[in-house]
């Protein structure tokens, strides 16, 4: 029997994790060297792949940080906006298995239970309940891997009162657009930038073929003094 042909899609996904690993290392070191305090906050955690990389890289950089995993653990919600649509996204999560499956995955990945907090539910329910003052209040790196425009709007609204100079904001799906519109995470971010002129978002490192990241800076620090 001959070996099956390699699946090019699987190779792309494997490369993506390598790229995210590289990004996470650069971010972990930059945040450590620049003495930026705070937690790692992730929107879209099911699968535990990015959480594993974050856990390992912050440890290797000598600055373990508490990890926050915000997810329904039941899959993407129904689309509510045209900018939610993407040929690759499917709502619902047959097979995600809820948060217990996520805990089992984290166990397999070697992430101790006390290293992370899973916030279970759809963002429209969980994030407003935490408001502007609920934990996590100090964020060093926010990693958005929630694919959809509406989900990204909700995550960014949660982050808005938690923005601080020097933190990093990363988007896993920034370069995932639709055939007839600016879509998804990028669309939500462009609106967010326009609504927050007090902050400057300087392009930082590429996350993978589909993502990128920004350092948050105080806009009033950019002019010569
Ligand atoms: C691409 S997956 C995350 C993959 C994960 N980062 C990994 O590396 O394995 C996207 C996740 O975002 C979650 N998600 C998207 N929008 C959401 C929302 N509005 N509320 C809760 N979870 C959401 C979905 O449940 C899904 O599990």
Coordinates of N, CA and C and ligand atoms in Angstrom, one line a residue:
X1 N 0.8 -1.2 0.0 CA 0.0 0.0 0.0 C 0.9 1.3 0.0
X2 N 0.5 2.2 -0.8 CA 1.3 3.5 -0.9 C 0.8 4.4 0.2
X3 N 1.7 5.3 0.6 CA 1.3 6.3 1.6 C 0.3 7.3 1.0
X4 N -0.6 7.7 1.8 CA -1.6 8.7 1.2 C -0.8 10.0 0.9
X5 N -1.4 10.8 0.0 CA -0.8 12.1 -0.4 C -0.9 13.0 0.9
X6 N 0.1 13.8 1.2 CA 0.0 14.7 2.3 C -1.1 15.7 2.0
X7 N -1.9 16.0 3.1 CA -3.0 16.9 3.0 C -2.5 18.4 3.1
X8 N -2.5 19.2 2.0 CA -1.9 20.5 2.1 C -2.6 21.4 3.2
X9 N -3.9 21.2 3.4 CA -4.6 22.0 4.4 C -4.0 21.7 5.8
X10 N -3.7 20.4 6.1 CA -3.1 20.1 7.4 C -1.8 20.7 7.6
X11 N -1.0 20.7 6.5 CA 0.3 21.3 6.5 C 0.2 22.8 6.8
X12 N -0.8 23.5 6.2 CA -1.0 24.9 6.5 C -1.3 25.1 7.9
X13 N -2.2 24.3 8.5 CA -2.6 24.5 9.9 C -1.4 24.2 10.8
X14 N -0.6 23.2 10.5 CA 0.6 23.0 11.3 C 1.5 24.2 11.3
X15 N 1.7 24.8 10.1 CA 2.6 25.9 10.0 C 2.0 27.1 10.8
X16 N 0.7 27.2 10.8 CA 0.0 28.3 11.6 C 0.4 28.2 13.0
X17 N 0.4 27.0 13.6 CA 0.8 26.8 15.0 C 2.2 27.2 15.2
X18 N 3.1 26.8 14.3 CA 4.5 27.3 14.4 C 4.6 28.8 14.4
X19 N 3.8 29.4 13.5 CA 3.9 30.9 13.4 C 3.3 31.5 14.7
X20 N 2.2 30.9 15.2 CA 1.7 31.5 16.5 C 2.7 31.3 17.6
X21 N 3.4 30.2 17.6 CA 4.4 29.9 18.6 C 5.5 31.0 18.6
X22 N 5.9 31.4 17.4 CA 6.9 32.4 17.2 C 6.4 33.8 17.7
X23 N 5.1 34.1 17.3 CA 4.5 35.3 17.7 C 4.4 35.4 19.3
X24 N 4.0 34.2 19.9 CA 3.7 34.2 21.3 C 5.1 34.4 22.1
X25 N 6.1 33.9 21.5 CA 7.5 34.0 22.1 C 7.9 35.5 22.0
X26 N 7.7 36.1 20.9 CA 8.1 37.5 20.7 C 7.3 38.4 21.7
X27 N 6.0 38.1 21.7 CA 5.2 38.9 22.6 C 5.5 38.7 24.1
X28 N 5.7 37.5 24.5 CA 6.1 37.2 25.9 C 7.4 37.9 26.3
X29 N 8.4 37.8 25.4 CA 9.6 38.5 25.7 C 9.5 40.0 25.7
X30 N 8.8 40.5 24.7 CA 8.6 42.0 24.7 C 7.9 42.5 25.9
X31 N 6.9 41.8 26.3 CA 6.1 42.2 27.5 C 7.0 42.1 28.8
X32 N 7.8 41.0 28.8 CA 8.7 40.8 30.0 C 9.8 41.9 30.0
X33 N 10.4 42.1 28.9 CA 11.5 43.1 28.8 C 11.0 44.5 29.1
X34 N 9.8 44.8 28.7 CA 9.3 46.1 28.8 C 8.5 46.3 30.1
X35 N 8.5 45.2 31.0 CA 7.9 45.2 32.3 C 6.4 45.6 32.2
X36 N 5.7 45.0 31.3 CA 4.3 45.2 31.2 C 3.6 44.1 32.0
X37 N 2.8 44.5 33.0 CA 2.1 43.6 33.9 C 0.9 43.1 33.2
X38 N 0.3 42.1 33.8 CA -1.0 41.7 33.4 C -1.1 40.2 33.0
X39 N -2.4 39.9 32.7 CA -2.7 38.5 32.3 C -2.8 38.3 30.8
X40 N -2.9 37.0 30.4 CA -3.2 36.7 29.0 C -4.7 36.4 28.9
X41 N -5.4 37.1 28.1 CA -6.8 37.0 27.9 C -7.1 36.6 26.5
X42 N -7.8 35.5 26.4 CA -8.1 34.9 25.1 C -9.6 34.8 24.8
X43 N -10.0 35.2 23.7 CA -11.4 35.1 23.2 C -11.4 34.1 22.1
X44 N -11.9 32.9 22.4 CA -11.9 31.8 21.4 C -10.8 30.9 21.8
X45 N -11.1 29.9 22.7 CA -10.1 29.0 23.3 C -10.3 27.6 23.1
X46 N -11.5 27.2 22.6 CA -11.8 25.8 22.4 C -10.7 25.2 21.5
X47 N -10.3 24.0 21.9 CA -9.1 23.4 21.1 C -7.9 23.5 22.0
X48 N -7.7 24.6 22.7 CA -6.6 24.8 23.6 C -5.3 25.0 23.0
X49 N -5.2 25.1 21.7 CA -3.9 25.2 21.0 C -3.2 26.5 21.3
X50 N -3.9 27.6 21.1 CA -3.3 28.9 21.4 C -3.0 29.1 22.9
X51 N -3.9 28.5 23.7 CA -3.7 28.6 25.2 C -2.5 27.9 25.6
X52 N -2.3 26.7 25.0 CA -1.1 25.9 25.3 C 0.2 26.7 24.9
X53 N 0.2 27.3 23.8 CA 1.4 28.0 23.3 C 1.6 29.2 24.3
X54 N 0.6 29.9 24.6 CA 0.7 31.0 25.5 C 1.3 30.6 26.9
X55 N 0.7 29.5 27.4 CA 1.2 29.0 28.7 C 2.7 28.6 28.6
X56 N 3.1 28.0 27.6 CA 4.5 27.6 27.5 C 5.4 28.8 27.3
X57 N 5.0 29.7 26.4 CA 5.9 30.8 26.1 C 6.1 31.8 27.2
X58 N 5.0 32.0 28.0 CA 5.1 33.0 29.1 C 6.0 32.3 30.2
X59 N 5.9 31.0 30.4 CA 6.8 30.3 31.3 C 8.2 30.4 30.9
X60 N 8.4 30.1 29.6 CA 9.8 30.1 29.1 C 10.4 31.5 29.2
X61 N 9.6 32.5 29.0 CA 10.1 33.9 29.1 C 10.3 34.4 30.6
X62 N 10.0 33.5 31.5 CA 10.2 33.8 32.9 C 9.1 34.6 33.6
X63 N 8.0 34.8 32.9 CA 6.9 35.6 33.4 C 5.6 34.8 33.2
X64 N 5.4 33.8 34.0 CA 4.1 33.1 33.9 C 3.0 34.1 34.2
X65 N 1.9 34.0 33.4 CA 0.8 34.9 33.6 C -0.5 34.1 33.7
X66 N -1.4 34.6 34.4 CA -2.7 33.9 34.5 C -3.4 33.9 33.1
X67 N -4.0 32.8 32.7 CA -4.6 32.7 31.4 C -6.1 32.7 31.6
X68 N -6.8 33.5 30.7 CA -8.3 33.6 30.7 C -8.8 33.0 29.4
X69 N -9.7 32.1 29.4 CA -10.2 31.5 28.2 C -11.7 31.8 28.1
X70 N -12.1 32.7 27.3 CA -13.5 33.1 27.1 C -14.0 32.4 25.9
X71 N -15.0 31.5 26.1 CA -15.6 30.7 25.0 C -16.9 30.2 25.4
X72 N -17.8 30.0 24.4 CA -19.0 29.2 24.7 C -18.7 27.8 25.0
X73 N -17.6 27.3 24.4 CA -17.3 25.9 24.3 C -18.4 25.1 23.7
X74 N -19.2 25.8 22.9 CA -20.3 25.2 22.1 C -20.3 25.6 20.7
X75 N -19.2 26.3 20.3 CA -19.1 26.7 18.9 C -19.5 28.2 18.7
X76 N -19.4 28.6 17.4 CA -19.7 30.0 17.1 C -21.2 30.2 17.2
X77 N -21.6 31.4 17.6 CA -23.0 31.8 17.7 C -23.5 31.9 16.2
X78 N -24.9 32.1 16.2 CA -25.5 32.4 14.9 C -25.0 33.8 14.4
X79 N -24.8 33.9 13.1 CA -24.4 35.2 12.6 C -25.6 36.2 12.8
X80 N -25.2 37.5 13.2 CA -26.2 38.5 13.4 C -25.9 39.7 12.5
X81 N -24.8 39.7 11.7 CA -24.4 40.8 10.9 C -23.8 40.3 9.7
X82 N -24.0 41.0 8.5 CA -23.4 40.5 7.3 C -21.9 40.3 7.4
X83 N -21.3 41.1 8.2 CA -19.8 41.0 8.4 C -19.4 39.8 9.2
X84 N -20.4 39.1 9.7 CA -20.0 37.8 10.4 C -19.8 36.7 9.4
X85 N -20.2 36.9 8.2 CA -20.2 35.7 7.3 C -18.8 35.5 6.7
X86 N -18.4 34.3 6.6 CA -17.2 33.9 6.0 C -17.3 32.5 5.5
X87 N -16.8 32.2 4.3 CA -16.9 30.8 3.8 C -16.4 29.7 4.7
X88 N -15.5 30.1 5.6 CA -14.9 29.0 6.5 C -15.6 28.9 7.8
X89 N -16.5 29.8 8.2 CA -17.1 29.7 9.5 C -18.4 28.9 9.5
X90 N -18.7 28.1 10.5 CA -20.0 27.5 10.7 C -20.4 27.7 12.1
X91 N -21.6 28.1 12.3 CA -22.1 28.3 13.7 C -22.4 26.9 14.3
X92 N -22.5 27.0 15.7 CA -22.7 25.7 16.4 C -21.4 24.9 16.5
X93 N -21.4 24.0 17.5 CA -20.1 23.4 17.8 C -20.3 21.9 18.0
X94 N -21.0 21.2 17.1 CA -21.1 19.8 17.2 C -19.7 19.2 17.4
X95 N -19.4 18.5 18.5 CA -18.1 18.0 18.7 C -17.2 18.8 19.6
X96 N -17.6 20.0 20.0 CA -16.8 20.8 20.9 C -16.9 20.2 22.3
X97 N -18.0 19.7 22.7 CA -18.1 18.9 24.0 C -18.1 19.7 25.2
X98 N -18.3 21.0 25.1 CA -18.5 21.8 26.3 C -17.2 22.0 27.1
X99 N -17.3 22.7 28.2 CA -16.1 23.1 29.0 C -15.3 21.9 29.5
X100 N -16.1 20.8 29.8 CA -15.4 19.6 30.4 C -14.4 19.0 29.4
X101 N -14.8 19.0 28.1 CA -13.8 18.6 27.1 C -12.6 19.5 27.0
X102 N -12.9 20.8 27.2 CA -11.8 21.8 27.2 C -10.8 21.5 28.3
X103 N -11.4 21.3 29.5 CA -10.5 21.0 30.7 C -9.6 19.7 30.4
X104 N -10.3 18.7 29.8 CA -9.5 17.5 29.4 C -8.4 17.8 28.4
X105 N -8.7 18.7 27.4 CA -7.7 19.1 26.5 C -6.5 19.8 27.2
X106 N -6.9 20.7 28.1 CA -5.8 21.5 28.8 C -5.0 20.5 29.6
X107 N -5.6 19.5 30.2 CA -4.9 18.5 31.0 C -3.9 17.8 30.0
X108 N -4.3 17.4 28.9 CA -3.4 16.8 27.9 C -2.3 17.7 27.5
X109 N -2.6 19.0 27.4 CA -1.6 20.0 27.0 C -0.6 20.4 28.1
X110 N -0.9 19.8 29.3 CA 0.0 20.1 30.5 C -0.3 21.5 31.1
X111 N -1.5 22.0 30.9 CA -1.8 23.3 31.5 C -2.5 23.1 32.8
X112 N -1.9 23.4 33.9 CA -2.5 23.1 35.2 C -3.8 23.9 35.4
X113 N -4.8 23.3 36.1 CA -6.1 23.9 36.2 C -6.0 25.3 36.9
X114 N -5.0 25.5 37.8 CA -5.0 26.8 38.5 C -4.2 27.8 37.6
X115 N -3.8 27.4 36.5 CA -3.1 28.4 35.6 C -4.1 29.2 34.7
X116 N -5.3 28.7 34.7 CA -6.3 29.4 33.8 C -7.6 29.4 34.4
X117 N -8.4 30.3 33.9 CA -9.8 30.5 34.2 C -10.7 30.4 32.9
X118 N -11.6 29.5 32.9 CA -12.5 29.4 31.7 C -13.8 30.1 32.1
X119 N -14.1 31.1 31.2 CA -15.3 31.9 31.4 C -16.3 31.4 30.3
X120 N -17.3 30.6 30.7 CA -18.1 29.8 29.8 C -19.3 30.5 29.4
X121 N -19.6 30.6 28.1 CA -20.8 31.2 27.7 C -20.6 32.1 26.5
X122 N -21.7 32.5 25.9 CA -21.6 33.4 24.7 C -21.3 34.9 25.2
X123 N -20.5 35.6 24.5 CA -20.0 36.9 25.0 C -21.1 37.9 25.3
X124 N -22.2 37.8 24.5 CA -23.3 38.7 24.8 C -23.8 38.5 26.2
X125 N -23.6 37.4 26.8 CA -24.1 37.1 28.2 C -22.9 37.3 29.2
X126 N -21.8 36.7 28.9 CA -20.7 36.7 29.9 C -20.0 38.1 30.1
X127 N -19.8 38.8 29.0 CA -18.9 40.0 29.1 C -19.7 41.1 29.7
X128 N -20.9 41.4 29.3 CA -21.6 42.5 30.0 C -21.7 42.2 31.5
X129 N -21.9 41.0 31.9 CA -22.0 40.6 33.3 C -20.7 41.0 34.1
X130 N -19.6 41.0 33.5 CA -18.3 41.4 34.1 C -18.1 42.9 34.2
X131 N -18.8 43.6 33.2 CA -18.7 45.0 33.2 C -17.3 45.6 33.0
X132 N -17.1 46.8 33.4 CA -15.8 47.5 33.3 C -14.8 47.1 34.4
X133 N -15.3 46.5 35.5 CA -14.4 46.3 36.6 C -14.2 44.9 37.0
X134 N -14.9 43.9 36.4 CA -14.7 42.5 36.7 C -13.4 42.0 36.2
X135 N -12.9 41.0 36.9 CA -11.6 40.4 36.5 C -11.8 39.7 35.1
X136 N -10.8 39.7 34.3 CA -9.5 40.3 34.4 C -9.4 41.8 34.3
X137 N -8.7 42.5 35.2 CA -8.7 43.9 35.1 C -7.3 44.4 34.5
X138 N -6.3 43.6 34.7 CA -5.0 44.0 34.2 C -4.6 43.0 33.0
X139 N -4.5 43.5 31.8 CA -4.3 42.6 30.6 C -3.0 43.0 30.0
X140 N -2.1 42.1 29.8 CA -0.9 42.3 29.1 C -1.0 41.9 27.6
X141 N -1.7 40.8 27.4 CA -1.9 40.4 26.0 C -3.3 39.9 25.8
X142 N -4.0 40.5 24.9 CA -5.4 40.0 24.5 C -5.3 39.3 23.2
X143 N -5.7 38.1 23.1 CA -5.6 37.3 21.9 C -7.0 37.0 21.4
X144 N -7.4 37.6 20.3 CA -8.8 37.4 19.8 C -8.8 36.4 18.7
X145 N -9.4 35.2 19.0 CA -9.5 34.1 18.0 C -11.0 33.7 17.9
X146 N -11.9 34.7 17.8 CA -13.3 34.4 17.8 C -14.0 34.6 16.5
X147 N -13.1 34.8 15.5 CA -13.5 34.7 14.1 C -14.5 35.8 13.6
X148 N -15.6 35.9 14.3 CA -16.7 36.7 13.7 C -16.7 38.2 14.1
X149 N -17.2 39.0 13.2 CA -17.3 40.5 13.5 C -18.1 40.7 14.8
X150 N -19.2 40.2 15.0 CA -20.0 40.5 16.2 C -19.3 40.0 17.5
X151 N -18.7 38.9 17.4 CA -18.0 38.4 18.6 C -16.8 39.3 18.9
X152 N -16.1 39.8 17.9 CA -15.0 40.7 18.1 C -15.4 42.0 18.6
X153 N -16.6 42.5 18.2 CA -17.1 43.8 18.7 C -17.3 43.6 20.2
X154 N -17.9 42.5 20.6 CA -18.2 42.2 22.0 C -16.9 42.1 22.8
X155 N -15.9 41.4 22.3 CA -14.6 41.3 23.0 C -13.9 42.7 23.1
X156 N -13.9 43.4 22.1 CA -13.3 44.7 22.1 C -14.0 45.7 23.1
X157 N -15.3 45.6 23.1 CA -16.1 46.4 24.1 C -15.6 46.1 25.5
X158 N -15.4 44.8 25.8 CA -15.0 44.4 27.1 C -13.6 44.9 27.4
X159 N -12.7 44.9 26.4 CA -11.3 45.3 26.5 C -11.2 46.9 26.6
X160 N -12.2 47.6 26.1 CA -12.1 49.0 26.0 C -11.6 49.7 27.4
X161 N -12.3 49.4 28.5 CA -11.9 50.1 29.7 C -10.6 49.5 30.3
X162 N -10.1 48.4 29.7 CA -9.0 47.7 30.2 C -7.7 48.0 29.3
X163 N -7.9 48.9 28.3 CA -6.7 49.2 27.5 C -5.7 49.9 28.3
X164 N -4.4 49.6 28.1 CA -3.4 50.4 28.7 C -2.2 50.4 27.8
X165 N -1.4 51.4 28.1 CA -0.1 51.6 27.3 C 0.8 50.4 27.4
X166 N 1.2 49.9 26.3 CA 2.2 48.8 26.3 C 1.6 47.4 26.2
X167 N 0.3 47.3 26.3 CA -0.2 45.9 26.1 C -0.3 45.6 24.7
X168 N -0.5 44.3 24.4 CA -0.5 43.8 23.0 C -1.9 43.3 22.7
X169 N -2.4 43.6 21.5 CA -3.7 43.2 21.1 C -3.5 42.4 19.8
X170 N -3.9 41.1 19.8 CA -3.6 40.2 18.7 C -4.9 39.6 18.1
X171 N -4.9 39.5 16.8 CA -6.1 39.0 16.1 C -5.6 37.8 15.2
X172 N -6.2 36.7 15.5 CA -5.9 35.4 14.8 C -6.4 35.4 13.4
X173 N -7.6 36.1 13.2 CA -8.3 36.0 11.9 C -8.4 37.3 11.2
X174 N -7.4 38.2 11.4 CA -7.4 39.5 10.9 C -7.5 39.6 9.4
X175 N -6.9 38.6 8.7 CA -6.8 38.6 7.2 C -7.9 37.6 6.7
X176 N -8.9 37.4 7.4 CA -10.0 36.5 6.9 C -11.2 37.4 6.5
X177 N -11.3 37.7 5.3 CA -12.4 38.6 4.8 C -13.3 37.9 3.9
X178 N -14.4 38.6 3.5 CA -15.3 37.9 2.6 C -15.2 38.5 1.2
X179 N -15.8 37.8 0.3 CA -15.6 38.2 -1.1 C -16.2 39.5 -1.5
X180 N -17.1 40.0 -0.7 CA -17.8 41.3 -1.0 C -17.8 42.3 0.1
X181 N -16.9 42.2 1.1 CA -16.9 43.2 2.2 C -15.6 43.1 3.0
X182 N -15.3 44.2 3.6 CA -14.3 44.1 4.7 C -15.1 43.4 5.9
X183 N -14.5 42.4 6.4 CA -15.3 41.5 7.3 C -14.6 41.2 8.6
X184 N -15.3 40.5 9.4 CA -14.8 39.8 10.6 C -14.0 40.7 11.6
X185 N -12.9 40.2 12.1 CA -12.1 40.8 13.1 C -11.6 42.2 12.6
X186 N -11.2 42.2 11.4 CA -10.6 43.5 10.9 C -11.7 44.6 10.9
X187 N -12.9 44.2 10.4 CA -13.9 45.2 10.4 C -14.3 45.8 11.8
X188 N -14.3 44.9 12.7 CA -14.6 45.3 14.1 C -13.5 46.2 14.6
X189 N -12.2 45.8 14.3 CA -11.1 46.6 14.8 C -11.1 48.0 14.2
X190 N -11.3 48.1 12.9 CA -11.3 49.4 12.3 C -12.3 50.3 13.0
X191 N -13.5 49.9 13.3 CA -14.5 50.7 14.0 C -14.0 51.0 15.4
X192 N -13.4 50.1 16.1 CA -12.9 50.3 17.4 C -11.8 51.4 17.4
X193 N -10.9 51.3 16.4 CA -9.8 52.3 16.4 C -10.4 53.7 16.2
X194 N -11.4 53.8 15.3 CA -12.0 55.1 15.0 C -12.7 55.7 16.3
X195 N -13.2 54.8 17.1 CA -13.9 55.2 18.3 C -13.0 55.5 19.5
X196 N -11.7 55.2 19.4 CA -10.8 55.4 20.5 C -9.6 56.2 20.1
X197 N -9.8 57.5 19.7 CA -8.6 58.3 19.3 C -7.6 58.5 20.3
X198 N -7.9 58.3 21.6 CA -6.9 58.5 22.7 C -5.9 57.4 22.7
X199 N -6.1 56.3 21.9 CA -5.1 55.2 21.8 C -4.6 55.1 20.4
X200 N -3.3 54.8 20.3 CA -2.7 54.5 19.0 C -2.4 53.0 19.0
X201 N -2.7 52.4 17.9 CA -2.4 50.9 17.8 C -1.3 50.7 16.7
X202 N -0.1 50.5 17.2 CA 1.0 50.4 16.3 C 1.2 48.9 15.9
X203 N 1.3 48.7 14.7 CA 1.4 47.3 14.2 C 2.6 46.7 14.8
X204 N 2.4 45.5 15.4 CA 3.5 44.8 16.1 C 3.9 43.6 15.2
X205 N 3.8 42.3 15.6 CA 4.2 41.2 14.8 C 3.1 40.5 14.1
X206 N 3.4 39.8 13.0 CA 2.4 39.0 12.4 C 2.2 37.8 13.3
X207 N 0.9 37.3 13.3 CA 0.6 36.2 14.2 C 0.7 34.9 13.4
X208 N 0.2 34.9 12.2 CA 0.3 33.8 11.3 C -0.2 34.3 9.9
X209 N -0.5 33.4 9.0 CA -0.9 33.9 7.7 C -2.2 34.7 7.8
X210 N -3.0 34.4 8.8 CA -4.4 35.0 8.9 C -4.5 36.0 10.0
X211 N -3.4 36.3 10.7 CA -3.5 37.2 11.8 C -2.4 38.2 12.0
X212 N -2.6 39.2 12.8 CA -1.6 40.2 13.1 C -1.8 40.8 14.5
X213 N -1.0 41.7 14.9 CA -1.1 42.2 16.3 C -0.6 43.7 16.3
X214 N -1.0 44.3 17.4 CA -0.7 45.7 17.6 C -0.3 46.0 19.1
X215 N 0.6 46.9 19.2 CA 0.9 47.4 20.6 C 0.0 48.6 20.8
X216 N -0.5 48.7 22.0 CA -1.4 49.8 22.4 C -0.5 50.9 23.0
X217 N -0.7 52.1 22.4 CA 0.1 53.2 22.9 C -0.8 54.4 23.2
X218 N -0.4 55.2 24.2 CA -1.1 56.5 24.5 C -0.9 57.4 23.3
X219 N -1.9 57.9 22.7 CA -1.8 58.7 21.5 C -1.1 60.0 21.8
X220 N -1.2 60.5 23.1 CA -0.6 61.8 23.4 C 0.9 61.6 23.7
X221 N 1.4 60.4 23.6 CA 2.8 60.2 23.8 C 3.6 60.2 22.4
X222 N 2.8 60.3 21.3 CA 3.4 60.2 20.0 C 4.0 61.5 19.5
X223 N 3.5 62.6 20.0 CA 4.0 63.9 19.5 C 5.3 64.3 20.2
X224 N 6.2 65.0 19.5 CA 7.4 65.4 20.2 C 7.1 66.3 21.4
X225 N 7.9 66.0 22.5 CA 7.7 66.8 23.8 C 8.9 67.5 24.1
Ligands
LIG1 C1 -11.1 29.1 16.1 S1 -11.9 28.6 17.5 C2 -10.7 28.9 18.8 C3 -9.5 28.0 18.6 C4 -8.5 28.1 19.8 N1 -7.9 29.4 19.9 C5 -7.4 27.1 19.6 O1 -6.3 27.4 19.3 O2 -7.7 25.8 19.7 C6 -13.0 30.0 17.8 C7 -13.8 29.8 19.1 O3 -14.5 31.1 19.3 C8 -15.6 30.8 20.1 N2 -16.6 32.0 19.9 C9 -16.7 32.7 18.8 N3 -17.6 33.7 19.1 C10 -18.1 33.5 20.3 C11 -19.0 34.2 21.2 N4 -19.7 35.2 20.7 N5 -19.2 33.7 22.4 C12 -18.5 32.7 22.9 N6 -17.6 32.0 22.2 C13 -17.4 32.4 20.9 C14 -16.2 29.5 19.5 O4 -16.9 28.8 20.4 C15 -14.9 28.8 19.0 O5 -14.6 27.8 19.9

